[in-house]
Amino acid sequence: MTIQLPGAGGTLRAYEPRTEPLAVAAGASFTSRTVFAAAHVVADPFADVSPDAPAAVDWDATLAFRRHLWAHGLGVAEAMDTAQRGMGLDWTGAAELIRRSAAEARAVGGRIACGVGTDQITGGTLAEIRAAYEEQLALVEDSGAQAVLMASRALAATATGPEDYLEVYGHLLRQATAPVVLHWLGPMFDPALTGYWGTDDLDAATDVFLEIIAAHPDKVDGVKVSLLEAGRETDLRRRLPRGVRCYTGDDFHYPELIAGDAQGFSHALLGVFDPLGPLAAQAVRLLDTGDTAGFRALLDPTVALSRHLFQAPTRFYKTGVVFLAWLAGHQDHFAMVGGLQSARSLPHFARAYELADGLGLFPDPKLAEDRMKTLLALYGVTR
C-alpha cells in the first residue's frame, strides 16, 4: 500500500508507510540528564473565535498530552514558545495554562517549569517591565513550578544598552525564591528579540549574559540557549559557574550537545521533544547506562525531522509539532490557536509525515496514514 505525497513543483510521489511503530515503554525520570519537552497547547476546534481573539484551549486534551510526556519520564516546560506564547496565546491564557498544568504535575508527580515573561504589556518603562515580570514570577512560584525567565519583547524594545538588562534581571533574580532558568531565545525564533542583552554582537551579548549569571549564581539553576549554533553553546557551557546547568534549546544539534564531551554536556529543554518524547526518553535512558553510542544511534536520525520542522521561518515550527500530534492520535483535529495551522505548506506537511513515519513515531501508523490522506484530500489530492 502506498500514499501519494506532494513534492516540489506540484508533483506527486509514491510513499510506502511504515506498518509498525517504534516499541517504546513508559518509564521513570532520568539519572544522567535533566530533560524538558516544551509542550504545545491543543486548541478547541469548536470555539467560535477569530485568529486574533483570545485563545480557546481544549484543556482536557492539553493536559492529557502533558501526562503522556510525564509518563515517559520527561519534564514539561510549560507556557513557552512551543505553546504559542506571543503567537496566539496571551498572558491570560498562559496564566490559566500554568495553573492547570502545575496542578496536574502535582497530582501525577511530574516535573514542570513555566515561562515567565512580560506579554501582558506591549511596551513601557523599565519599571513597568519589571512589574510585569514580577507578576508572572509570583504566579509561577505560587503554583509550585520552577520559573523560566524568558526573553521580553518589551525589554528588547525599551532597553538602551546592556546596563538595562543587568538592572532588570538582577532585580528579578534577587526576588526569586528558588533558582530559575534564564532563557536566551534567538531572533530566528522571534525577530522582535534582535539585539537582546543590549547588542547585536553575539560575543558581547554572551559576556552580558554571563555577567548576570556570575552576579547571582545561587539564583540560577541553568540557562536555556536557543541560538542554533552548537559551537557557541559549547563555549558558553564551559564558561558557566560551577553548578549552573546548560539546557540546550538547539533543535539542530541536540544529540551532540546532550551527549557532550570530556569537558561537559548539556541538559535539554527542547520543542522538538514534544513530538519526539518517547523516542527521546528511550535514547536518554541509554545515556543513563553510559551507552553514548546507543544514544547517538537512536537520536541522530531524528535530526532530519527536527531541521525540517524548524526550517525558516523558524517561528512557525509549532505548526509541524501540532500536525504530528494530530497524526499520532494525541488530539482529534488539526486546528491551532490563532489559526496557525495555515503557517506551513502541504509539501512541508507531507515531508514531516514521511520523516516521522520513517522514525516510527506514530503509535498507530494506519491512523496517521488515514489522517494524512484526509489532509491531502482537503488540498485536492485525491489519488
Coordinates of C-alpha atoms in Angstrom, one line a residue:
M1 CA 0.0 0.0 0.0
T2 CA 1.3 3.4 -0.9
I3 CA 0.3 7.0 -0.4
Q4 CA 0.8 9.8 -2.9
L5 CA 2.7 12.7 -1.3
P6 CA 3.2 16.1 -3.0
G7 CA 6.7 17.4 -3.6
A8 CA 8.3 20.3 -5.2
G9 CA 6.8 21.7 -8.4
G10 CA 3.3 20.2 -7.9
T11 CA 4.5 16.6 -8.5
L12 CA 3.3 13.5 -6.6
R13 CA 5.4 10.7 -5.5
A14 CA 4.5 7.3 -4.0
Y15 CA 5.5 6.6 -0.4
E16 CA 5.0 3.3 1.4
P17 CA 4.1 3.9 5.1
R18 CA 5.6 2.0 7.9
T19 CA 3.4 -0.7 9.4
E20 CA 4.8 -0.9 12.9
P21 CA 5.7 1.8 15.4
L22 CA 8.9 2.1 17.4
A23 CA 8.4 0.0 20.5
V24 CA 8.9 2.3 23.5
A25 CA 7.8 1.7 27.0
A26 CA 6.9 4.4 29.6
G27 CA 9.4 4.8 32.4
A28 CA 10.7 6.9 35.3
S29 CA 12.8 10.1 35.0
F30 CA 16.4 10.1 34.0
T31 CA 19.6 9.9 36.1
S32 CA 22.2 11.4 33.8
R33 CA 20.4 14.4 32.3
T34 CA 17.5 16.7 33.2
V35 CA 15.2 16.8 30.2
F36 CA 12.2 19.1 29.5
A37 CA 9.9 18.9 26.5
A38 CA 8.4 22.3 25.7
A39 CA 4.8 21.2 25.2
H40 CA 2.2 22.6 22.7
V41 CA -1.4 23.6 23.5
V42 CA -4.4 21.9 22.0
A43 CA -7.0 24.4 20.5
D44 CA -10.7 24.0 21.0
P45 CA -11.8 23.4 17.4
F46 CA -15.5 24.2 18.2
A47 CA -14.9 27.6 19.6
D48 CA -16.3 30.5 17.5
V49 CA -13.2 32.6 17.7
S50 CA -11.2 34.6 15.1
P51 CA -7.4 34.3 14.8
D52 CA -6.8 37.5 16.7
A53 CA -9.2 36.7 19.5
P54 CA -8.1 35.2 22.9
A55 CA -7.2 31.6 22.6
A56 CA -9.8 28.9 23.1
V57 CA -8.0 25.8 24.6
D58 CA -9.1 22.2 24.8
W59 CA -8.0 21.7 28.4
D60 CA -8.6 18.0 28.6
A61 CA -6.5 17.2 25.5
T62 CA -3.8 19.7 26.5
L63 CA -3.4 18.2 30.0
A64 CA -3.6 14.6 28.6
F65 CA -0.6 15.4 26.4
R66 CA 1.4 16.6 29.4
R67 CA 0.6 13.3 31.2
H68 CA 1.9 11.5 28.1
L69 CA 5.2 13.3 28.4
W70 CA 5.5 12.8 32.2
A71 CA 4.7 9.1 31.7
H72 CA 7.9 8.7 29.7
G73 CA 10.0 10.5 32.3
L74 CA 10.2 13.9 30.6
G75 CA 9.7 17.1 32.4
V76 CA 7.3 19.6 30.9
A77 CA 8.4 23.2 30.0
E78 CA 5.1 25.0 30.1
A79 CA 3.7 28.2 28.6
M80 CA 6.8 28.8 26.5
D81 CA 7.4 29.3 22.8
T82 CA 6.0 25.9 21.8
A83 CA 2.8 26.7 23.5
Q84 CA 2.4 29.7 21.1
R85 CA 3.3 32.2 23.7
G86 CA 3.0 35.5 21.9
M87 CA 1.7 33.8 18.8
G88 CA -1.9 33.1 19.7
L89 CA -1.7 32.5 23.5
D90 CA -1.8 35.7 25.5
W91 CA -0.9 36.1 29.2
T92 CA -4.4 35.4 30.4
G93 CA -4.4 32.1 28.6
A94 CA -0.8 31.4 29.6
A95 CA -1.7 32.0 33.3
E96 CA -4.6 29.6 33.2
L97 CA -2.3 27.1 31.4
I98 CA 0.3 27.4 34.2
R99 CA -2.2 27.0 36.9
R100 CA -3.8 23.9 35.4
S101 CA -0.6 22.2 34.3
A102 CA 1.1 22.9 37.7
A103 CA -1.8 21.3 39.5
E104 CA -1.7 18.3 37.1
A105 CA 2.1 18.0 37.7
R106 CA 1.5 17.8 41.5
A107 CA -1.2 15.2 41.0
V108 CA 1.0 12.9 39.0
G109 CA 4.4 13.7 40.4
G110 CA 5.7 15.3 37.1
R111 CA 8.4 17.9 36.8
I112 CA 7.4 21.2 35.5
A113 CA 9.0 24.6 34.7
C114 CA 6.9 27.5 33.5
G115 CA 7.7 30.6 31.4
V116 CA 7.8 34.0 33.0
G117 CA 7.7 36.9 30.6
T118 CA 6.1 40.3 30.1
D119 CA 3.5 39.6 27.5
Q120 CA 0.7 41.3 29.5
I121 CA 2.2 44.6 28.2
T122 CA 3.4 45.6 24.8
G123 CA 5.9 48.2 25.9
G124 CA 6.6 50.6 28.8
T125 CA 9.3 51.9 31.1
L126 CA 11.8 49.6 32.7
A127 CA 9.8 49.9 35.9
E128 CA 6.7 48.7 34.1
I129 CA 8.6 45.8 32.5
R130 CA 10.0 44.8 35.9
A131 CA 6.5 44.9 37.3
A132 CA 5.1 42.7 34.5
Y133 CA 7.9 40.1 35.1
E134 CA 7.2 40.2 38.8
E135 CA 3.5 39.5 38.3
Q136 CA 4.3 36.4 36.3
L137 CA 7.1 35.2 38.5
A138 CA 4.8 35.4 41.5
L139 CA 2.1 33.3 39.7
V140 CA 4.6 30.6 38.7
E141 CA 6.2 30.4 42.1
D142 CA 2.8 30.3 43.8
S143 CA 1.8 27.4 41.5
G144 CA 4.8 25.4 42.8
A145 CA 6.5 25.3 39.4
Q146 CA 10.1 26.2 38.6
A147 CA 10.4 29.6 36.8
V148 CA 12.0 30.1 33.4
L149 CA 12.8 33.8 32.9
M150 CA 12.0 34.2 29.2
A151 CA 13.3 37.0 26.9
S152 CA 11.0 40.0 26.8
R153 CA 9.9 41.8 23.6
A154 CA 9.1 44.8 25.7
L155 CA 12.5 44.9 27.3
A156 CA 14.2 44.4 23.9
A157 CA 12.2 47.5 22.6
T158 CA 12.9 49.7 25.6
A159 CA 16.4 48.9 26.8
T160 CA 19.1 51.3 25.7
G161 CA 22.0 49.1 26.4
P162 CA 23.4 46.2 28.5
E163 CA 23.1 48.1 31.7
D164 CA 19.2 47.9 31.4
Y165 CA 19.3 44.2 31.2
L166 CA 21.7 43.9 34.1
E167 CA 19.4 46.0 36.2
V168 CA 16.1 44.2 35.3
Y169 CA 17.5 40.7 35.5
G170 CA 19.4 41.5 38.7
H171 CA 16.3 42.8 40.3
L172 CA 14.3 39.7 39.3
L173 CA 17.0 37.2 40.5
R174 CA 17.2 38.9 43.9
Q175 CA 13.5 38.4 44.2
A176 CA 13.3 34.8 43.1
T177 CA 12.6 32.4 45.9
A178 CA 14.2 29.5 44.1
P179 CA 16.8 29.1 41.3
V180 CA 15.4 29.9 37.9
V181 CA 16.3 29.1 34.3
L182 CA 17.4 32.0 32.2
H183 CA 16.2 31.7 28.6
W184 CA 18.1 33.3 25.7
L185 CA 15.8 33.0 22.6
G186 CA 17.5 34.0 19.3
P187 CA 15.9 36.2 16.7
M188 CA 15.3 33.3 14.4
F189 CA 12.6 32.2 16.8
D190 CA 11.3 35.8 17.4
P191 CA 12.6 38.7 15.3
A192 CA 11.4 41.1 18.0
L193 CA 14.3 39.8 20.2
T194 CA 17.1 41.0 17.9
G195 CA 19.8 42.7 19.8
Y196 CA 18.9 41.1 23.1
W197 CA 21.3 41.8 26.0
G198 CA 21.8 45.2 24.5
T199 CA 23.9 44.4 21.5
D200 CA 23.8 42.7 18.1
D201 CA 27.3 41.3 18.7
L202 CA 26.7 37.8 20.0
D203 CA 30.1 37.6 21.6
A204 CA 29.4 40.8 23.5
A205 CA 25.8 39.6 24.3
T206 CA 27.3 36.4 25.8
D207 CA 29.5 38.4 28.1
V208 CA 26.5 40.4 29.4
F209 CA 24.6 37.1 29.9
L210 CA 27.4 35.6 31.8
E211 CA 27.8 38.8 33.9
I212 CA 24.2 38.5 35.1
I213 CA 24.7 34.8 36.0
A214 CA 28.1 35.5 37.8
A215 CA 26.4 38.1 40.0
H216 CA 23.7 35.7 41.1
P217 CA 24.9 32.1 40.7
D218 CA 22.9 30.8 43.6
K219 CA 19.7 32.0 41.9
V220 CA 20.4 30.4 38.5
D221 CA 19.6 26.7 38.1
G222 CA 20.6 26.9 34.5
V223 CA 20.5 28.6 31.2
K224 CA 18.4 27.7 28.1
V225 CA 20.1 28.7 24.9
S226 CA 18.2 28.8 21.6
L227 CA 20.7 30.2 19.0
L228 CA 21.1 27.1 16.8
E229 CA 24.9 27.4 17.0
A230 CA 26.4 24.4 18.6
G231 CA 29.9 25.9 18.9
R232 CA 28.5 29.0 20.7
E233 CA 26.5 26.9 23.1
T234 CA 29.5 24.7 23.9
D235 CA 31.7 27.7 24.6
L236 CA 29.0 29.2 26.8
R237 CA 28.6 26.0 28.7
R238 CA 32.3 25.8 29.5
R239 CA 32.2 29.4 30.9
L240 CA 29.2 28.9 33.3
P241 CA 29.9 29.0 37.0
R242 CA 30.1 25.6 38.7
G243 CA 26.6 24.2 39.4
V244 CA 24.8 26.2 36.7
R245 CA 23.5 23.9 34.0
C246 CA 23.2 24.5 30.3
Y247 CA 19.8 23.3 28.9
T248 CA 20.2 23.1 25.1
G249 CA 17.5 24.7 23.1
D250 CA 19.3 23.9 19.8
D251 CA 16.9 21.9 17.7
F252 CA 19.6 21.4 15.1
H253 CA 22.4 19.9 17.2
Y254 CA 20.8 18.5 20.3
P255 CA 22.3 14.9 20.1
E256 CA 25.9 16.0 20.1
L257 CA 25.2 18.7 22.7
I258 CA 23.4 16.4 25.1
A259 CA 26.0 13.6 24.6
G260 CA 28.7 16.2 25.4
D261 CA 32.4 15.8 25.5
A262 CA 35.3 15.4 28.0
Q263 CA 34.6 18.9 29.3
G264 CA 30.9 18.6 29.9
F265 CA 27.4 18.2 28.4
S266 CA 24.1 20.0 28.0
H267 CA 20.8 19.1 29.6
A268 CA 17.8 19.7 27.4
L269 CA 14.7 22.0 27.1
L270 CA 13.5 21.4 23.6
G271 CA 10.4 22.0 21.5
V272 CA 11.3 19.1 19.2
F273 CA 11.0 16.7 22.2
D274 CA 7.2 17.4 22.1
P275 CA 6.8 15.0 19.0
L276 CA 10.0 13.0 19.9
G277 CA 9.1 12.4 23.5
P278 CA 9.0 8.6 23.8
L279 CA 12.0 8.1 21.4
A280 CA 14.0 10.9 23.1
A281 CA 13.2 9.2 26.5
Q282 CA 14.5 5.9 25.3
A283 CA 17.7 7.5 24.0
V284 CA 18.4 9.3 27.3
R285 CA 17.9 6.0 29.2
L286 CA 20.7 4.6 27.1
L287 CA 22.8 7.5 28.1
D288 CA 22.0 6.8 31.7
T289 CA 23.7 3.4 31.4
G290 CA 26.8 5.0 29.8
D291 CA 25.9 3.9 26.3
T292 CA 26.7 7.1 24.4
A293 CA 27.0 5.3 21.1
G294 CA 23.5 3.8 21.5
F295 CA 22.1 7.2 22.5
R296 CA 23.5 8.8 19.3
A297 CA 22.4 5.9 17.1
L298 CA 18.8 6.4 18.3
L299 CA 18.7 10.2 18.4
D300 CA 20.9 11.2 15.5
P301 CA 18.4 10.0 12.8
T302 CA 15.7 12.4 14.3
V303 CA 17.7 15.5 13.4
A304 CA 16.5 15.5 9.8
L305 CA 12.9 15.8 11.1
S306 CA 13.8 18.5 13.5
R307 CA 15.6 20.5 10.9
H308 CA 12.6 20.2 8.7
L309 CA 10.2 21.3 11.4
F310 CA 12.4 24.2 12.4
Q311 CA 13.3 25.4 8.9
A312 CA 12.9 29.1 8.2
P313 CA 10.7 30.9 9.1
T314 CA 11.7 29.0 12.3
R315 CA 9.0 30.6 14.5
F316 CA 6.4 28.5 12.6
Y317 CA 7.8 25.2 13.9
K318 CA 4.8 24.9 16.2
T319 CA 2.6 24.1 13.2
G320 CA 4.6 21.0 12.4
V321 CA 4.6 20.0 16.1
V322 CA 0.8 20.1 16.3
F323 CA 0.4 18.4 12.9
L324 CA 2.5 15.5 14.2
A325 CA 0.5 15.4 17.4
W326 CA -2.7 15.1 15.4
L327 CA -1.2 12.3 13.2
A328 CA 0.0 10.5 16.3
G329 CA -3.5 10.5 17.8
H330 CA -2.8 12.8 20.7
Q331 CA -5.7 15.1 19.5
D332 CA -8.7 14.7 17.3
H333 CA -8.1 17.6 15.0
F334 CA -5.5 19.8 13.3
A335 CA -6.6 23.2 14.5
M336 CA -4.4 25.7 16.3
V337 CA -4.9 28.8 18.4
G338 CA -4.6 31.8 16.2
G339 CA -5.3 29.8 13.1
L340 CA -1.6 28.9 12.9
Q341 CA -2.3 25.5 11.1
S342 CA -2.1 27.6 7.9
A343 CA 1.5 28.6 8.5
R344 CA 3.1 25.7 6.6
S345 CA 2.6 24.3 3.1
L346 CA 1.2 21.0 2.0
P347 CA 4.7 19.8 0.8
H348 CA 6.1 20.7 4.2
F349 CA 3.4 18.6 6.0
A350 CA 4.0 15.7 3.6
R351 CA 7.7 15.7 4.3
A352 CA 7.1 15.9 8.0
Y353 CA 4.8 12.9 7.8
E354 CA 7.3 10.9 5.8
L355 CA 10.2 11.6 8.2
A356 CA 8.2 11.0 11.3
D357 CA 6.7 7.8 9.9
G358 CA 10.2 6.6 9.0
L359 CA 11.3 7.1 12.6
G360 CA 8.3 5.0 13.9
L361 CA 6.9 8.0 15.9
F362 CA 3.2 7.2 15.2
P363 CA 1.7 4.7 17.8
D364 CA -0.9 3.8 15.1
P365 CA 0.7 4.1 11.7
K366 CA -2.6 3.3 9.9
L367 CA -4.4 6.2 11.8
A368 CA -1.5 8.5 10.8
E369 CA -1.8 7.4 7.2
D370 CA -5.6 7.9 7.1
R371 CA -5.3 11.4 8.6
M372 CA -2.6 12.3 6.2
K373 CA -4.9 11.2 3.3
T374 CA -7.7 13.3 4.8
L375 CA -5.4 16.4 4.8
L376 CA -4.3 15.6 1.2
A377 CA -7.9 15.3 0.1
L378 CA -8.7 18.7 1.7
Y379 CA -6.0 20.2 -0.5
G380 CA -7.4 18.5 -3.6
V381 CA -5.0 15.4 -3.8
T382 CA -7.4 12.6 -4.3
R383 CA -5.3 9.8 -5.7

